[in-house]
């Protein structure tokens, strides 16, 4: 591979301009790969070098479980130009230098809520989250089935199987986070005497 790095290639480059968003917004995330590390606050944009792949995004914020996701590069359409015009050599060069390989253009980090006022609020939040991910997966499966041609049945089945596996994994994470979620204790109601002992600068005055 290193002996061919001087050869020309027509691929579209080795960096990807990726947008990072999150739910909730404005959380701190560490984006880290091979010889690469950036700390961002969402929403943010980064130009990710292909040679850093795979890249792991780790997000944290108060009141939510940590969110972790790994993204990798995949071949974009330009690499087929190397196959057609450059033969196997063009493909080998792209594989060695990772040019022509791209990350997703956008990444959404969805963190699961960890702190709730009541058990009912906690249960509703996780029931809604599970229903939403099931609905999203079903929509994606229906799109695959609707657009599947007779010659592509095996590929379509693999895609559906992959989506169902991802759904099962996500539901397992939601179940685990549901069990780990905490119910916050309400602030104690203080008597007048106890209020008097609190420094005036720290008192909460009800209007």
mmCIF file of C-alpha atoms in Angstrom:
data_model
loop_
_atom_site.group_PDB
_atom_site.id
_atom_site.type_symbol
_atom_site.label_atom_id
_atom_site.label_comp_id
_atom_site.label_asym_id
_atom_site.label_seq_id
_atom_site.Cartn_x
_atom_site.Cartn_y
_atom_site.Cartn_z
ATOM 1 C CA UNK A 1 0.000 0.000 0.000
ATOM 2 C CA UNK A 2 2.668 2.507 1.012
ATOM 3 C CA UNK A 3 4.466 1.869 -2.282
ATOM 4 C CA UNK A 4 1.443 3.112 -4.260
ATOM 5 C CA UNK A 5 0.704 6.365 -2.428
ATOM 6 C CA UNK A 6 2.266 8.404 -5.203
ATOM 7 C CA UNK A 7 -0.280 7.206 -7.762
ATOM 8 C CA UNK A 8 -3.171 9.441 -8.772
ATOM 9 C CA UNK A 9 -6.776 8.833 -7.794
ATOM 10 C CA UNK A 10 -9.989 10.557 -8.824
ATOM 11 C CA UNK A 11 -11.780 9.965 -5.526
ATOM 12 C CA UNK A 12 -13.539 12.815 -3.712
ATOM 13 C CA UNK A 13 -11.106 13.128 -0.810
ATOM 14 C CA UNK A 14 -10.657 11.627 2.623
ATOM 15 C CA UNK A 15 -12.470 14.096 4.909
ATOM 16 C CA UNK A 16 -16.165 14.379 5.703
ATOM 17 C CA UNK A 17 -18.007 17.480 6.891
ATOM 18 C CA UNK A 18 -20.315 16.049 9.558
ATOM 19 C CA UNK A 19 -23.000 17.812 11.566
ATOM 20 C CA UNK A 20 -23.585 16.732 15.177
ATOM 21 C CA UNK A 21 -26.938 17.271 16.885
ATOM 22 C CA UNK A 22 -28.393 15.941 20.097
ATOM 23 C CA UNK A 23 -31.475 15.497 22.232
ATOM 24 C CA UNK A 24 -31.311 17.360 24.563
ATOM 25 C CA UNK A 25 -29.410 20.183 22.882
ATOM 26 C CA UNK A 26 -26.250 21.915 24.065
ATOM 27 C CA UNK A 27 -24.493 18.919 25.588
ATOM 28 C CA UNK A 28 -20.772 18.235 25.674
ATOM 29 C CA UNK A 29 -19.485 15.403 23.492
ATOM 30 C CA UNK A 30 -16.034 13.953 22.925
ATOM 31 C CA UNK A 31 -15.350 12.822 19.360
ATOM 32 C CA UNK A 32 -12.376 10.469 19.338
ATOM 33 C CA UNK A 33 -10.664 8.232 16.808
ATOM 34 C CA UNK A 34 -7.179 7.135 15.791
ATOM 35 C CA UNK A 35 -4.828 10.061 16.546
ATOM 36 C CA UNK A 36 -7.868 12.335 16.664
ATOM 37 C CA UNK A 37 -9.827 13.945 19.501
ATOM 38 C CA UNK A 38 -12.208 16.901 19.649
ATOM 39 C CA UNK A 39 -14.539 18.143 22.383
ATOM 40 C CA UNK A 40 -17.684 19.841 21.080
ATOM 41 C CA UNK A 41 -20.939 21.296 22.366
ATOM 42 C CA UNK A 42 -23.939 20.364 20.228
ATOM 43 C CA UNK A 43 -25.035 21.445 17.731
ATOM 44 C CA UNK A 44 -21.633 21.479 16.061
ATOM 45 C CA UNK A 45 -19.871 20.737 12.783
ATOM 46 C CA UNK A 46 -16.604 18.877 12.338
ATOM 47 C CA UNK A 47 -14.472 17.852 9.382
ATOM 48 C CA UNK A 48 -13.617 14.262 10.231
ATOM 49 C CA UNK A 49 -10.483 12.696 8.710
ATOM 50 C CA UNK A 50 -11.131 9.247 7.233
ATOM 51 C CA UNK A 51 -7.862 7.957 8.672
ATOM 52 C CA UNK A 52 -9.280 8.454 12.190
ATOM 53 C CA UNK A 53 -12.012 5.835 11.606
ATOM 54 C CA UNK A 54 -13.745 4.360 13.468
ATOM 55 C CA UNK A 55 -14.777 7.385 15.525
ATOM 56 C CA UNK A 56 -16.562 7.159 18.879
ATOM 57 C CA UNK A 57 -18.854 9.927 20.143
ATOM 58 C CA UNK A 58 -19.381 10.085 23.916
ATOM 59 C CA UNK A 59 -21.895 12.612 25.311
ATOM 60 C CA UNK A 60 -22.716 13.594 28.879
ATOM 61 C CA UNK A 61 -25.088 16.043 30.532
ATOM 62 C CA UNK A 62 -26.775 16.386 33.908
ATOM 63 C CA UNK A 63 -29.917 14.313 34.379
ATOM 64 C CA UNK A 64 -29.294 11.950 31.448
ATOM 65 C CA UNK A 65 -27.534 8.649 30.919
ATOM 66 C CA UNK A 66 -24.259 8.809 29.008
ATOM 67 C CA UNK A 67 -24.693 8.429 25.248
ATOM 68 C CA UNK A 68 -22.099 6.521 23.213
ATOM 69 C CA UNK A 69 -22.092 5.858 19.477
ATOM 70 C CA UNK A 70 -19.426 4.681 17.018
ATOM 71 C CA UNK A 71 -19.436 5.712 13.370
ATOM 72 C CA UNK A 72 -17.251 4.413 10.569
ATOM 73 C CA UNK A 73 -16.505 5.312 6.987
ATOM 74 C CA UNK A 74 -17.931 3.629 3.934
ATOM 75 C CA UNK A 75 -17.222 3.964 0.220
ATOM 76 C CA UNK A 76 -18.947 6.838 -1.553
ATOM 77 C CA UNK A 77 -19.968 6.824 -5.207
ATOM 78 C CA UNK A 78 -16.690 8.300 -6.460
ATOM 79 C CA UNK A 79 -14.761 5.120 -5.727
ATOM 80 C CA UNK A 80 -16.569 3.389 -8.584
ATOM 81 C CA UNK A 81 -14.932 5.894 -10.917
ATOM 82 C CA UNK A 82 -11.600 4.551 -9.753
ATOM 83 C CA UNK A 83 -12.744 1.016 -10.494
ATOM 84 C CA UNK A 84 -13.924 1.944 -13.998
ATOM 85 C CA UNK A 85 -11.035 4.219 -15.004
ATOM 86 C CA UNK A 86 -8.193 3.065 -12.807
ATOM 87 C CA UNK A 87 -8.928 -0.606 -12.491
ATOM 88 C CA UNK A 88 -7.859 -2.461 -9.369
ATOM 89 C CA UNK A 89 -4.976 -0.060 -8.691
ATOM 90 C CA UNK A 90 -7.339 2.848 -8.043
ATOM 91 C CA UNK A 91 -9.336 0.722 -5.628
ATOM 92 C CA UNK A 92 -6.202 -0.400 -3.790
ATOM 93 C CA UNK A 93 -4.994 3.189 -3.396
ATOM 94 C CA UNK A 94 -8.334 4.283 -1.971
ATOM 95 C CA UNK A 95 -8.343 1.348 0.439
ATOM 96 C CA UNK A 96 -4.843 2.210 1.657
ATOM 97 C CA UNK A 97 -5.334 5.954 2.023
ATOM 98 C CA UNK A 98 -9.064 5.742 2.905
ATOM 99 C CA UNK A 99 -9.808 8.356 0.271
ATOM 100 C CA UNK A 100 -13.248 7.998 -1.255
ATOM 101 C CA UNK A 101 -14.588 6.808 2.096
ATOM 102 C CA UNK A 102 -17.078 8.957 3.982
ATOM 103 C CA UNK A 103 -18.686 9.225 7.406
ATOM 104 C CA UNK A 104 -22.400 10.000 7.748
ATOM 105 C CA UNK A 105 -23.139 13.641 6.924
ATOM 106 C CA UNK A 106 -25.141 14.036 10.118
ATOM 107 C CA UNK A 107 -25.118 12.331 13.504
ATOM 108 C CA UNK A 108 -27.924 12.544 16.081
ATOM 109 C CA UNK A 109 -27.111 11.665 19.688
ATOM 110 C CA UNK A 110 -30.255 10.829 21.673
ATOM 111 C CA UNK A 111 -29.620 10.593 25.402
ATOM 112 C CA UNK A 112 -31.996 8.780 27.733
ATOM 113 C CA UNK A 113 -33.377 10.715 30.677
ATOM 114 C CA UNK A 114 -32.145 9.540 34.083
ATOM 115 C CA UNK A 115 -33.879 11.754 36.664
ATOM 116 C CA UNK A 116 -37.638 12.027 37.176
ATOM 117 C CA UNK A 117 -40.000 13.651 39.641
ATOM 118 C CA UNK A 118 -42.328 10.626 39.869
ATOM 119 C CA UNK A 119 -42.373 6.950 38.858
ATOM 120 C CA UNK A 120 -45.299 7.708 36.537
ATOM 121 C CA UNK A 121 -43.264 10.346 34.700
ATOM 122 C CA UNK A 122 -40.366 7.899 34.356
ATOM 123 C CA UNK A 123 -42.553 5.081 33.025
ATOM 124 C CA UNK A 124 -44.289 7.338 30.497
ATOM 125 C CA UNK A 125 -40.975 8.720 29.216
ATOM 126 C CA UNK A 126 -39.583 5.239 28.537
ATOM 127 C CA UNK A 127 -42.848 3.886 27.130
ATOM 128 C CA UNK A 128 -42.911 6.810 24.672
ATOM 129 C CA UNK A 129 -39.237 6.302 23.764
ATOM 130 C CA UNK A 130 -39.780 2.605 23.024
ATOM 131 C CA UNK A 131 -42.888 3.318 20.954
ATOM 132 C CA UNK A 132 -41.022 5.987 18.961
ATOM 133 C CA UNK A 133 -38.057 3.760 18.085
ATOM 134 C CA UNK A 134 -40.411 0.909 17.082
ATOM 135 C CA UNK A 135 -42.401 3.230 14.835
ATOM 136 C CA UNK A 136 -39.254 4.635 13.233
ATOM 137 C CA UNK A 137 -37.874 1.157 12.551
ATOM 138 C CA UNK A 138 -41.161 -0.029 11.054
ATOM 139 C CA UNK A 139 -41.243 2.978 8.716
ATOM 140 C CA UNK A 140 -37.704 2.250 7.530
ATOM 141 C CA UNK A 141 -38.557 -1.419 6.963
ATOM 142 C CA UNK A 142 -41.644 -0.497 4.947
ATOM 143 C CA UNK A 143 -39.536 1.801 2.750
ATOM 144 C CA UNK A 144 -37.081 -1.043 2.081
ATOM 145 C CA UNK A 145 -39.863 -3.504 1.248
ATOM 146 C CA UNK A 146 -41.665 -1.029 -1.014
ATOM 147 C CA UNK A 147 -38.516 -0.269 -2.999
ATOM 148 C CA UNK A 148 -37.177 -3.815 -3.147
ATOM 149 C CA UNK A 149 -36.835 -5.389 -6.588
ATOM 150 C CA UNK A 150 -37.063 -9.095 -7.308
ATOM 151 C CA UNK A 151 -33.314 -9.373 -7.928
ATOM 152 C CA UNK A 152 -32.482 -7.579 -4.661
ATOM 153 C CA UNK A 153 -34.515 -9.703 -2.265
ATOM 154 C CA UNK A 154 -31.505 -11.116 -0.428
ATOM 155 C CA UNK A 155 -30.030 -7.655 0.068
ATOM 156 C CA UNK A 156 -33.380 -6.319 1.266
ATOM 157 C CA UNK A 157 -33.685 -9.178 3.748
ATOM 158 C CA UNK A 158 -30.222 -8.384 5.117
ATOM 159 C CA UNK A 159 -31.167 -4.731 5.562
ATOM 160 C CA UNK A 160 -34.394 -5.629 7.366
ATOM 161 C CA UNK A 161 -32.534 -8.105 9.571
ATOM 162 C CA UNK A 162 -29.972 -5.421 10.433
ATOM 163 C CA UNK A 163 -32.709 -2.941 11.344
ATOM 164 C CA UNK A 164 -34.465 -5.469 13.567
ATOM 165 C CA UNK A 165 -31.193 -6.300 15.315
ATOM 166 C CA UNK A 166 -30.564 -2.587 15.928
ATOM 167 C CA UNK A 167 -34.118 -2.243 17.260
ATOM 168 C CA UNK A 168 -33.637 -5.122 19.710
ATOM 169 C CA UNK A 169 -30.358 -3.605 20.895
ATOM 170 C CA UNK A 170 -31.915 -0.160 21.393
ATOM 171 C CA UNK A 171 -34.904 -1.590 23.281
ATOM 172 C CA UNK A 172 -32.535 -3.496 25.575
ATOM 173 C CA UNK A 173 -30.643 -0.266 26.337
ATOM 174 C CA UNK A 174 -33.901 1.567 27.055
ATOM 175 C CA UNK A 175 -35.010 -1.203 29.405
ATOM 176 C CA UNK A 176 -31.694 -1.057 31.240
ATOM 177 C CA UNK A 177 -31.775 2.724 31.535
ATOM 178 C CA UNK A 178 -35.395 2.567 32.703
ATOM 179 C CA UNK A 179 -34.351 0.314 35.568
ATOM 180 C CA UNK A 180 -31.425 2.596 36.471
ATOM 181 C CA UNK A 181 -33.416 5.849 36.383
ATOM 182 C CA UNK A 182 -33.847 7.609 39.727
ATOM 183 C CA UNK A 183 -36.797 9.388 41.300
ATOM 184 C CA UNK A 184 -35.744 12.699 42.781
ATOM 185 C CA UNK A 185 -36.822 13.368 46.346
ATOM 186 C CA UNK A 186 -38.929 16.522 46.749
ATOM 187 C CA UNK A 187 -37.351 19.388 48.653
ATOM 188 C CA UNK A 188 -38.326 19.279 52.351
ATOM 189 C CA UNK A 189 -40.863 21.787 53.624
ATOM 190 C CA UNK A 190 -39.196 23.851 56.351
ATOM 191 C CA UNK A 191 -40.918 25.358 59.326
ATOM 192 C CA UNK A 192 -40.753 29.079 60.063
ATOM 193 C CA UNK A 193 -38.087 28.443 62.695
ATOM 194 C CA UNK A 194 -35.976 26.415 60.249
ATOM 195 C CA UNK A 195 -36.377 29.121 57.611
ATOM 196 C CA UNK A 196 -35.122 31.673 60.134
ATOM 197 C CA UNK A 197 -31.905 29.682 60.559
ATOM 198 C CA UNK A 198 -31.141 29.875 56.828
ATOM 199 C CA UNK A 199 -28.952 32.856 55.783
ATOM 200 C CA UNK A 200 -31.032 35.491 54.025
ATOM 201 C CA UNK A 201 -28.937 35.191 50.867
ATOM 202 C CA UNK A 202 -29.910 31.502 50.544
ATOM 203 C CA UNK A 203 -33.625 31.834 51.239
ATOM 204 C CA UNK A 204 -36.246 31.196 48.583
ATOM 205 C CA UNK A 205 -39.032 33.710 48.928
ATOM 206 C CA UNK A 206 -42.451 32.632 47.678
ATOM 207 C CA UNK A 207 -44.567 35.363 46.143
#
